mmCIF file of C-alpha atoms in Angstrom:
data_model
loop_
_atom_site.group_PDB
_atom_site.id
_atom_site.type_symbol
_atom_site.label_atom_id
_atom_site.label_comp_id
_atom_site.label_asym_id
_atom_site.label_seq_id
_atom_site.Cartn_x
_atom_site.Cartn_y
_atom_site.Cartn_z
ATOM 1 C CA MET A 1 0.000 0.000 0.000
ATOM 2 C CA ILE A 2 1.261 3.463 -0.869
ATOM 3 C CA ASN A 3 2.371 5.327 2.225
ATOM 4 C CA LEU A 4 0.640 8.661 1.715
ATOM 5 C CA ARG A 5 2.147 10.062 4.903
ATOM 6 C CA ASP A 6 5.706 9.465 3.703
ATOM 7 C CA ALA A 7 4.907 10.789 0.221
ATOM 8 C CA GLY A 8 3.362 13.914 1.694
ATOM 9 C CA ALA A 9 6.261 14.366 4.142
ATOM 10 C CA THR A 10 8.780 14.058 1.300
ATOM 11 C CA TRP A 11 6.946 16.654 -0.773
ATOM 12 C CA TRP A 12 6.721 18.981 2.239
ATOM 13 C CA GLU A 13 10.437 18.704 2.994
ATOM 14 C CA ASN A 14 11.413 19.423 -0.613
ATOM 15 C CA ALA A 15 8.873 22.201 -1.180
ATOM 16 C CA SER A 16 9.838 25.848 -0.996
ATOM 17 C CA LYS A 17 8.615 28.100 1.814
ATOM 18 C CA LEU A 18 6.193 29.799 -0.591
ATOM 19 C CA LYS A 19 4.619 26.483 -1.593
ATOM 20 C CA ARG A 20 4.263 25.432 2.029
ATOM 21 C CA ARG A 21 2.582 28.660 3.040
ATOM 22 C CA SER A 22 0.327 28.573 -0.002
ATOM 23 C CA LEU A 23 -0.782 25.044 0.829
ATOM 24 C CA VAL A 24 -1.453 25.898 4.480
ATOM 25 C CA VAL A 25 -3.414 29.032 3.601
ATOM 26 C CA SER A 26 -5.436 27.156 0.975
ATOM 27 C CA LEU A 27 -6.259 24.374 3.425
ATOM 28 C CA VAL A 28 -7.324 26.836 6.135
ATOM 29 C CA VAL A 29 -9.511 28.781 3.684
ATOM 30 C CA PHE A 30 -11.099 25.514 2.514
ATOM 31 C CA ILE A 31 -11.885 24.493 6.107
ATOM 32 C CA TYR A 32 -13.499 27.861 6.875
ATOM 33 C CA ALA A 33 -15.493 27.668 3.616
ATOM 34 C CA LEU A 34 -16.872 24.168 4.264
ATOM 35 C CA PRO A 35 -20.322 25.392 5.446
ATOM 36 C CA PHE A 36 -20.880 26.850 1.972
ATOM 37 C CA LEU A 37 -19.904 23.614 0.166
ATOM 38 C CA ASN A 38 -23.094 21.701 0.869
ATOM 39 C CA ASN A 39 -23.587 19.430 -2.155
ATOM 40 C CA PRO A 40 -24.789 15.838 -2.776
ATOM 41 C CA LEU A 41 -21.242 14.461 -2.613
ATOM 42 C CA ILE A 42 -20.568 15.521 0.968
ATOM 43 C CA ASN A 43 -24.098 16.174 2.195
ATOM 44 C CA THR A 44 -25.272 14.371 5.326
ATOM 45 C CA PRO A 45 -28.751 12.865 4.818
ATOM 46 C CA GLY A 46 -31.055 13.456 7.757
ATOM 47 C CA SER A 47 -28.894 16.175 9.305
ATOM 48 C CA MET A 48 -28.076 19.769 8.449
ATOM 49 C CA PHE A 49 -24.534 19.751 7.058
ATOM 50 C CA GLU A 50 -23.581 22.970 8.858
ATOM 51 C CA SER A 51 -24.698 21.491 12.183
ATOM 52 C CA VAL A 52 -22.748 18.288 11.559
ATOM 53 C CA LEU A 53 -19.632 20.361 10.865
ATOM 54 C CA PHE A 54 -19.872 21.834 14.360
ATOM 55 C CA TYR A 55 -20.956 18.665 16.150
ATOM 56 C CA PRO A 56 -19.792 15.977 15.908
ATOM 57 C CA ILE A 57 -17.041 16.712 13.350
ATOM 58 C CA GLY A 58 -15.515 19.954 14.626
ATOM 59 C CA MET A 59 -16.018 19.161 18.293
ATOM 60 C CA PHE A 60 -14.491 15.698 17.998
ATOM 61 C CA VAL A 61 -11.483 17.156 16.186
ATOM 62 C CA LEU A 62 -10.909 19.606 19.051
ATOM 63 C CA LEU A 63 -11.425 16.979 21.767
ATOM 64 C CA SER A 64 -9.133 14.535 19.957
ATOM 65 C CA LEU A 65 -6.371 17.142 19.877
ATOM 66 C CA GLY A 66 -6.775 17.561 23.629
ATOM 67 C CA LEU A 67 -6.744 13.832 24.320
ATOM 68 C CA ASN A 68 -3.763 13.396 22.002
ATOM 69 C CA ILE A 69 -1.683 15.469 24.430
ATOM 70 C CA VAL A 70 -2.378 12.851 27.107
ATOM 71 C CA VAL A 71 -2.453 9.646 25.077
ATOM 72 C CA GLY A 72 -0.344 10.445 22.034
ATOM 73 C CA LYS A 73 2.323 12.722 23.436
ATOM 74 C CA SER A 74 2.912 11.301 26.904
ATOM 75 C CA GLY A 75 1.553 7.768 26.424
ATOM 76 C CA LEU A 76 -1.038 7.851 29.230
ATOM 77 C CA LEU A 77 -4.292 5.948 28.693
ATOM 78 C CA ASP A 78 -7.167 8.240 29.695
ATOM 79 C CA LEU A 79 -10.691 6.789 29.490
ATOM 80 C CA GLY A 80 -12.377 9.621 31.371
ATOM 81 C CA PHE A 81 -11.670 12.568 29.092
ATOM 82 C CA VAL A 82 -15.392 13.248 28.765
ATOM 83 C CA ALA A 83 -15.322 14.485 32.385
ATOM 84 C CA PHE A 84 -13.415 17.623 31.365
ATOM 85 C CA PHE A 85 -15.837 18.147 28.500
ATOM 86 C CA ALA A 86 -18.731 17.895 30.966
ATOM 87 C CA ILE A 87 -17.102 20.272 33.465
ATOM 88 C CA GLY A 88 -16.715 22.909 30.772
ATOM 89 C CA ALA A 89 -20.314 22.470 29.622
ATOM 90 C CA TYR A 90 -21.776 22.602 33.136
ATOM 91 C CA THR A 91 -19.682 25.640 34.014
ATOM 92 C CA MET A 92 -21.196 27.431 31.028
ATOM 93 C CA GLY A 93 -24.662 26.176 31.980
ATOM 94 C CA VAL A 94 -24.534 27.187 35.642
ATOM 95 C CA LEU A 95 -22.801 30.549 35.252
ATOM 96 C CA GLY A 96 -24.638 31.423 32.059
ATOM 97 C CA THR A 97 -28.072 30.933 33.599
ATOM 98 C CA ARG A 98 -27.391 32.244 37.126
ATOM 99 C CA THR A 99 -25.029 35.165 36.592
ATOM 100 C CA ASN A 100 -24.634 38.075 34.203
ATOM 101 C CA LEU A 101 -21.380 36.711 32.795
ATOM 102 C CA ASN A 102 -21.268 36.150 29.037
ATOM 103 C CA PHE A 103 -19.588 33.360 27.097
ATOM 104 C CA TRP A 104 -16.209 35.110 26.765
ATOM 105 C CA GLU A 105 -16.056 35.700 30.521
ATOM 106 C CA ILE A 106 -17.141 32.146 31.350
ATOM 107 C CA LEU A 107 -14.747 30.474 28.904
ATOM 108 C CA PRO A 108 -11.551 31.036 30.955
ATOM 109 C CA ILE A 109 -13.417 29.987 34.110
ATOM 110 C CA ALA A 110 -14.526 26.748 32.430
ATOM 111 C CA MET A 111 -10.977 26.066 31.280
ATOM 112 C CA GLY A 112 -9.627 26.865 34.747
ATOM 113 C CA LEU A 113 -12.052 24.502 36.499
ATOM 114 C CA ALA A 114 -11.260 21.765 33.985
ATOM 115 C CA MET A 115 -7.546 22.291 34.576
ATOM 116 C CA LEU A 116 -8.091 22.160 38.338
ATOM 117 C CA SER A 117 -9.951 18.882 37.960
ATOM 118 C CA GLY A 118 -7.036 17.636 35.843
ATOM 119 C CA VAL A 119 -4.679 18.372 38.729
ATOM 120 C CA LEU A 120 -7.001 16.743 41.267
ATOM 121 C CA LEU A 121 -7.234 13.635 39.096
ATOM 122 C CA GLY A 122 -3.634 13.546 37.965
ATOM 123 C CA ALA A 123 -1.920 14.094 41.315
ATOM 124 C CA PRO A 124 -2.978 10.727 42.794
ATOM 125 C CA ALA A 125 -3.765 8.790 39.608
ATOM 126 C CA LEU A 126 -0.563 9.423 37.641
ATOM 127 C CA ARG A 127 1.433 7.354 40.105
ATOM 128 C CA LEU A 128 -0.321 4.407 38.470
ATOM 129 C CA ARG A 129 0.397 2.999 35.032
ATOM 130 C CA GLY A 130 -1.233 1.087 32.217
ATOM 131 C CA ASP A 131 -4.555 -0.596 32.917
ATOM 132 C CA TYR A 132 -4.709 0.734 36.479
ATOM 133 C CA LEU A 133 -4.515 4.322 35.252
ATOM 134 C CA ALA A 134 -7.175 3.585 32.632
ATOM 135 C CA ILE A 135 -9.534 2.198 35.299
ATOM 136 C CA VAL A 136 -9.049 5.229 37.567
ATOM 137 C CA THR A 137 -9.692 7.719 34.762
ATOM 138 C CA LEU A 138 -12.720 5.735 33.615
ATOM 139 C CA GLY A 139 -14.074 5.903 37.158
ATOM 140 C CA PHE A 140 -13.460 9.658 37.287
ATOM 141 C CA GLY A 141 -15.511 10.170 34.135
ATOM 142 C CA GLU A 142 -18.383 8.158 35.563
ATOM 143 C CA ILE A 143 -18.181 9.989 38.915
ATOM 144 C CA VAL A 144 -18.623 13.343 37.178
ATOM 145 C CA ARG A 145 -21.637 12.056 35.234
ATOM 146 C CA ILE A 146 -23.270 10.464 38.292
ATOM 147 C CA VAL A 147 -22.737 13.627 40.351
ATOM 148 C CA ALA A 148 -24.405 15.609 37.569
ATOM 149 C CA VAL A 149 -27.372 13.212 37.641
ATOM 150 C CA ASN A 150 -27.871 13.432 41.418
ATOM 151 C CA GLU A 151 -26.921 17.018 42.191
ATOM 152 C CA GLU A 152 -30.030 19.211 41.999
ATOM 153 C CA PHE A 153 -27.964 22.393 42.214
ATOM 154 C CA ILE A 154 -26.814 21.780 38.640
ATOM 155 C CA GLY A 155 -30.139 20.459 37.385
ATOM 156 C CA GLY A 156 -29.902 16.800 38.280
ATOM 157 C CA ALA A 157 -31.194 14.362 35.685
ATOM 158 C CA ARG A 158 -33.181 17.186 34.040
ATOM 159 C CA GLY A 159 -29.990 19.033 33.210
ATOM 160 C CA ILE A 160 -29.784 22.758 32.534
ATOM 161 C CA ALA A 161 -31.891 24.638 29.975
ATOM 162 C CA GLY A 162 -31.873 28.216 28.742
ATOM 163 C CA ILE A 163 -28.102 28.511 28.373
ATOM 164 C CA PRO A 164 -27.300 31.840 26.688
ATOM 165 C CA THR A 165 -25.517 32.125 23.369
ATOM 166 C CA PRO A 166 -22.256 34.062 22.992
ATOM 167 C CA PRO A 167 -22.568 37.799 22.296
ATOM 168 C CA ASP A 168 -22.121 39.062 18.752
ATOM 169 C CA LEU A 169 -18.553 38.975 17.489
ATOM 170 C CA PHE A 170 -17.291 40.916 14.455
ATOM 171 C CA GLY A 171 -20.828 41.214 13.159
ATOM 172 C CA MET A 172 -21.559 37.489 13.560
ATOM 173 C CA LYS A 173 -24.722 36.616 15.459
ATOM 174 C CA PHE A 174 -24.654 33.360 17.392
ATOM 175 C CA GLU A 175 -28.061 31.735 16.933
ATOM 176 C CA ILE A 176 -29.154 28.130 17.382
ATOM 177 C CA LEU A 177 -30.549 28.023 13.846
ATOM 178 C CA ASN A 178 -27.312 29.336 12.355
ATOM 179 C CA PRO A 179 -24.425 27.030 13.277
ATOM 180 C CA LYS A 180 -21.899 28.710 10.957
ATOM 181 C CA PRO A 181 -20.540 31.245 13.514
ATOM 182 C CA TYR A 182 -20.136 28.448 16.055
ATOM 183 C CA TYR A 183 -18.262 26.377 13.501
ATOM 184 C CA TRP A 184 -15.914 29.229 12.606
ATOM 185 C CA LEU A 185 -15.225 29.924 16.271
ATOM 186 C CA LEU A 186 -14.574 26.214 16.847
ATOM 187 C CA VAL A 187 -12.177 26.077 13.881
ATOM 188 C CA THR A 188 -10.295 29.084 15.243
ATOM 189 C CA MET A 189 -9.978 27.432 18.658
ATOM 190 C CA THR A 190 -8.807 24.202 17.026
ATOM 191 C CA LEU A 191 -6.136 25.963 14.972
ATOM 192 C CA LEU A 192 -4.845 27.719 18.085
ATOM 193 C CA VAL A 193 -4.640 24.410 19.957
ATOM 194 C CA TYR A 194 -2.917 22.747 16.994
ATOM 195 C CA TRP A 195 -0.382 25.584 16.792
ATOM 196 C CA ALA A 196 0.304 25.382 20.529
ATOM 197 C CA VAL A 197 0.757 21.595 20.442
ATOM 198 C CA ARG A 198 3.153 21.822 17.499
ATOM 199 C CA ARG A 199 5.182 24.506 19.260
ATOM 200 C CA MET A 200 5.415 22.512 22.487
ATOM 201 C CA ALA A 201 6.405 19.345 20.620
ATOM 202 C CA VAL A 202 9.803 20.807 19.645
ATOM 203 C CA ARG A 203 10.504 22.279 23.069
ATOM 204 C CA ARG A 204 11.270 20.854 26.491
ATOM 205 C CA PRO A 205 7.714 19.656 27.296
ATOM 206 C CA GLY A 206 7.472 17.815 23.993
ATOM 207 C CA ARG A 207 10.843 16.136 24.437
ATOM 208 C CA ALA A 208 9.943 15.170 28.001
ATOM 209 C CA TRP A 209 6.616 13.683 26.846
ATOM 210 C CA ASP A 210 8.415 11.717 24.118
ATOM 211 C CA ALA A 211 10.822 10.295 26.678
ATOM 212 C CA ILE A 212 7.974 9.366 29.040
ATOM 213 C CA ARG A 213 6.062 7.685 26.236
ATOM 214 C CA GLN A 214 9.053 5.619 25.141
ATOM 215 C CA ASP A 215 10.092 4.472 28.648
ATOM 216 C CA ASP A 216 8.936 6.093 31.855
ATOM 217 C CA ASP A 217 11.638 4.507 34.031
ATOM 218 C CA VAL A 218 14.507 5.451 31.719
ATOM 219 C CA ALA A 219 13.197 9.014 31.433
ATOM 220 C CA GLN A 220 13.093 9.333 35.216
ATOM 221 C CA LEU A 221 16.578 7.837 35.486
ATOM 222 C CA MET A 222 17.889 10.428 33.033
ATOM 223 C CA GLY A 223 16.571 13.258 35.206
ATOM 224 C CA VAL A 224 13.249 14.026 33.521
ATOM 225 C CA PRO A 225 10.663 15.111 36.129
ATOM 226 C CA THR A 226 8.136 12.629 34.796
ATOM 227 C CA PHE A 227 5.404 13.263 37.344
ATOM 228 C CA LYS A 228 5.401 17.025 36.662
ATOM 229 C CA TYR A 229 5.123 16.587 32.904
ATOM 230 C CA LYS A 230 2.431 13.925 33.256
ATOM 231 C CA VAL A 231 0.357 16.329 35.321
ATOM 232 C CA TRP A 232 0.966 19.061 32.755
ATOM 233 C CA ALA A 233 -0.270 16.740 30.013
ATOM 234 C CA PHE A 234 -3.466 16.101 31.967
ATOM 235 C CA VAL A 235 -3.918 19.802 32.728
ATOM 236 C CA LEU A 236 -3.439 20.964 29.139
ATOM 237 C CA GLY A 237 -5.682 18.224 27.780
ATOM 238 C CA ALA A 238 -8.316 19.141 30.363
ATOM 239 C CA ALA A 239 -8.168 22.803 29.313
ATOM 240 C CA VAL A 240 -8.972 21.840 25.729
ATOM 241 C CA GLY A 241 -11.836 19.619 26.877
ATOM 242 C CA GLY A 242 -13.221 22.378 29.107
ATOM 243 C CA ALA A 243 -13.108 24.928 26.281
ATOM 244 C CA GLY A 244 -14.913 22.507 23.969
ATOM 245 C CA GLY A 245 -17.595 21.809 26.556
ATOM 246 C CA CYS A 246 -18.189 25.518 27.156
ATOM 247 C CA LEU A 247 -18.694 26.217 23.450
ATOM 248 C CA TYR A 248 -20.823 23.092 23.006
ATOM 249 C CA ALA A 249 -23.206 24.093 25.812
ATOM 250 C CA SER A 250 -23.591 27.615 24.422
ATOM 251 C CA GLN A 251 -24.614 26.195 21.049
ATOM 252 C CA ILE A 252 -27.173 23.553 22.049
ATOM 253 C CA LEU A 253 -28.603 25.813 24.833
ATOM 254 C CA SER A 254 -29.481 22.855 27.112
ATOM 255 C CA ILE A 255 -27.475 19.963 28.523
ATOM 256 C CA VAL A 256 -28.265 16.715 30.359
ATOM 257 C CA PRO A 257 -25.847 14.250 32.033
ATOM 258 C CA ASP A 258 -26.477 11.504 29.455
ATOM 259 C CA GLN A 259 -24.690 13.617 26.840
ATOM 260 C CA PHE A 260 -21.421 13.012 28.692
ATOM 261 C CA SER A 261 -21.328 9.230 28.902
ATOM 262 C CA LEU A 262 -18.390 6.860 28.573
ATOM 263 C CA ASN A 263 -19.192 6.431 24.881
ATOM 264 C CA VAL A 264 -17.899 9.934 24.179
ATOM 265 C CA SER A 265 -14.519 9.133 25.749
ATOM 266 C CA ILE A 266 -14.290 5.883 23.787
ATOM 267 C CA LEU A 267 -15.129 7.591 20.487
ATOM 268 C CA VAL A 268 -12.598 10.366 21.079
ATOM 269 C CA LEU A 269 -9.943 7.780 21.933
ATOM 270 C CA ALA A 270 -10.873 5.870 18.769
ATOM 271 C CA CYS A 271 -10.333 9.067 16.775
ATOM 272 C CA VAL A 272 -6.832 9.433 18.231
ATOM 273 C CA VAL A 273 -5.898 5.813 17.489
ATOM 274 C CA PHE A 274 -7.559 5.852 14.061
ATOM 275 C CA GLY A 275 -5.788 9.012 12.931
ATOM 276 C CA GLY A 276 -2.362 8.135 14.291
ATOM 277 C CA ILE A 277 -1.338 8.372 17.939
ATOM 278 C CA GLY A 278 1.008 11.277 18.537
ATOM 279 C CA ASN A 279 0.514 12.995 15.171
ATOM 280 C CA PRO A 280 -1.755 16.052 15.667
ATOM 281 C CA PHE A 281 -2.579 16.388 11.972
ATOM 282 C CA GLY A 282 -3.348 12.678 11.688
ATOM 283 C CA VAL A 283 -5.552 12.860 14.778
ATOM 284 C CA MET A 284 -7.514 15.729 13.223
ATOM 285 C CA VAL A 285 -8.001 13.787 9.982
ATOM 286 C CA GLY A 286 -9.020 10.633 11.839
ATOM 287 C CA ALA A 287 -11.495 12.498 14.033
ATOM 288 C CA ALA A 288 -13.061 14.231 11.038
ATOM 289 C CA ILE A 289 -13.536 10.914 9.221
ATOM 290 C CA LEU A 290 -14.926 8.976 12.193
ATOM 291 C CA ALA A 291 -17.315 11.794 13.106
ATOM 292 C CA TYR A 292 -18.468 12.338 9.514
ATOM 293 C CA LEU A 293 -18.955 8.714 8.455
ATOM 294 C CA PRO A 294 -21.940 7.828 10.718
ATOM 295 C CA GLU A 295 -23.714 11.025 9.632
ATOM 296 C CA ARG A 296 -23.024 10.345 5.968
ATOM 297 C CA ILE A 297 -24.564 6.869 6.129
ATOM 298 C CA ARG A 298 -27.420 7.832 8.422
ATOM 299 C CA PHE A 299 -29.869 6.730 5.725
ATOM 300 C CA LEU A 300 -28.947 3.133 6.627
ATOM 301 C CA THR A 301 -30.547 3.666 10.094
ATOM 302 C CA GLN A 302 -29.609 0.653 12.242
ATOM 303 C CA PRO A 303 -27.153 -1.048 9.828
ATOM 304 C CA ARG A 304 -25.014 2.098 9.818
ATOM 305 C CA GLN A 305 -23.464 1.071 13.143
ATOM 306 C CA LEU A 306 -22.456 -2.248 11.582
ATOM 307 C CA VAL A 307 -20.962 -0.481 8.563
ATOM 308 C CA PHE A 308 -19.123 1.916 10.866
ATOM 309 C CA GLY A 309 -17.655 -0.985 12.840
ATOM 310 C CA ILE A 310 -16.600 -2.860 9.707
ATOM 311 C CA VAL A 311 -14.798 0.231 8.395
ATOM 312 C CA LEU A 312 -12.933 0.575 11.694
ATOM 313 C CA VAL A 313 -11.864 -3.070 11.693
ATOM 314 C CA LEU A 314 -10.683 -2.935 8.066
ATOM 315 C CA ILE A 315 -8.725 0.291 8.416
ATOM 316 C CA MET A 316 -7.053 -0.736 11.662
ATOM 317 C CA ASN A 317 -6.000 -4.029 10.096
ATOM 318 C CA LEU A 318 -4.622 -2.298 7.015
ATOM 319 C CA ARG A 319 -3.110 0.603 8.970
ATOM 320 C CA PRO A 320 -2.477 -0.649 12.535
ATOM 321 C CA ASP A 321 -0.557 2.536 13.416
ATOM 322 C CA GLY A 322 -3.375 4.757 12.162
ATOM 323 C CA LEU A 323 -3.955 6.644 8.946
ATOM 324 C CA LEU A 324 -1.104 9.103 9.527
ATOM 325 C CA PRO A 325 1.201 7.727 12.237
ATOM 326 C CA ARG A 326 4.089 9.590 13.807
ATOM 327 C CA LYS A 327 7.058 9.597 11.481
ATOM 328 C CA LYS A 328 9.601 9.006 14.238
ATOM 329 C CA ARG A 329 7.649 6.089 15.643
ATOM 330 C CA GLU A 330 7.288 4.346 12.287
ATOM 331 C CA LYS A 331 10.955 4.921 11.478
ATOM 332 C CA PHE A 332 12.029 3.450 14.834
ATOM 333 C CA GLU A 333 9.833 0.386 14.333
ATOM 334 C CA SER A 334 11.170 -0.205 10.820
ATOM 335 C CA GLU A 335 14.744 -0.064 12.128
ATOM 336 C CA MET A 336 13.939 -2.623 14.825
ATOM 337 C CA LYS A 337 12.591 -5.155 12.299
#
């Protein structure tokens, strides 16, 4: 099978700076213009294409980038990532309905609370490894959901309704019947996260995460403060999840605990694995495909879940490292064979 990742990487390395910038600008313009490209080839039967671009496609891309910091960069298996998403959404719901704060004022609060929860989870849990860490994070995700169900202060099982939309921005009006402004805001947030992750990857945090992922004990022996960087991975991933939850709640205007089940964490993790663990661009591509496919084949009703599962099994057998795996990882594995 042709390795598209290697072919693309070779072209990128040999291309001039002008060609690289032109390609990046063209790709960004295309992504922003997607809501206007509704046609039979990419249309989603049974769902408004603009709404699908925001959720699940755009939101899963953002959440996958956040989880990739934890799973892909530092090699920690987190099955409770939906908890940070829920914390961000409930922060927007509670403060938006009970205070005079608007979306832009609540957003940093939602991210801060999600980061705090990342510290509270990571401090005791990150002393564990492998399956034990996965079980603890899974339990944390379920604890947050169960608390939301039973705590009447935040709506209980009824959830929270009447969440306000963000105020107008640059002439754009955020309305529930017009998902385009939400999509453009989500794309902007995603690009900022992608840029930040790429910048950190070539600096000390990125090198420390690489060392931890390869061998935790060796990294600690070589003087890397592994616990500190593990906590930072959890905190940064939680911030992304909290930001996504805040924007999500402001778009759908009402939330209930069942929207933040374990299935969301599993699907986001599947996006990371499917796209290529550790490669931010691959994770974005994988998330976009996995989120789009069920909506595209919605006309199949019940069989669409079977088709979705078959596609996953086939792709993961053909590309066990994901669609666009990390170049360094694949190179290392080829040298070991």
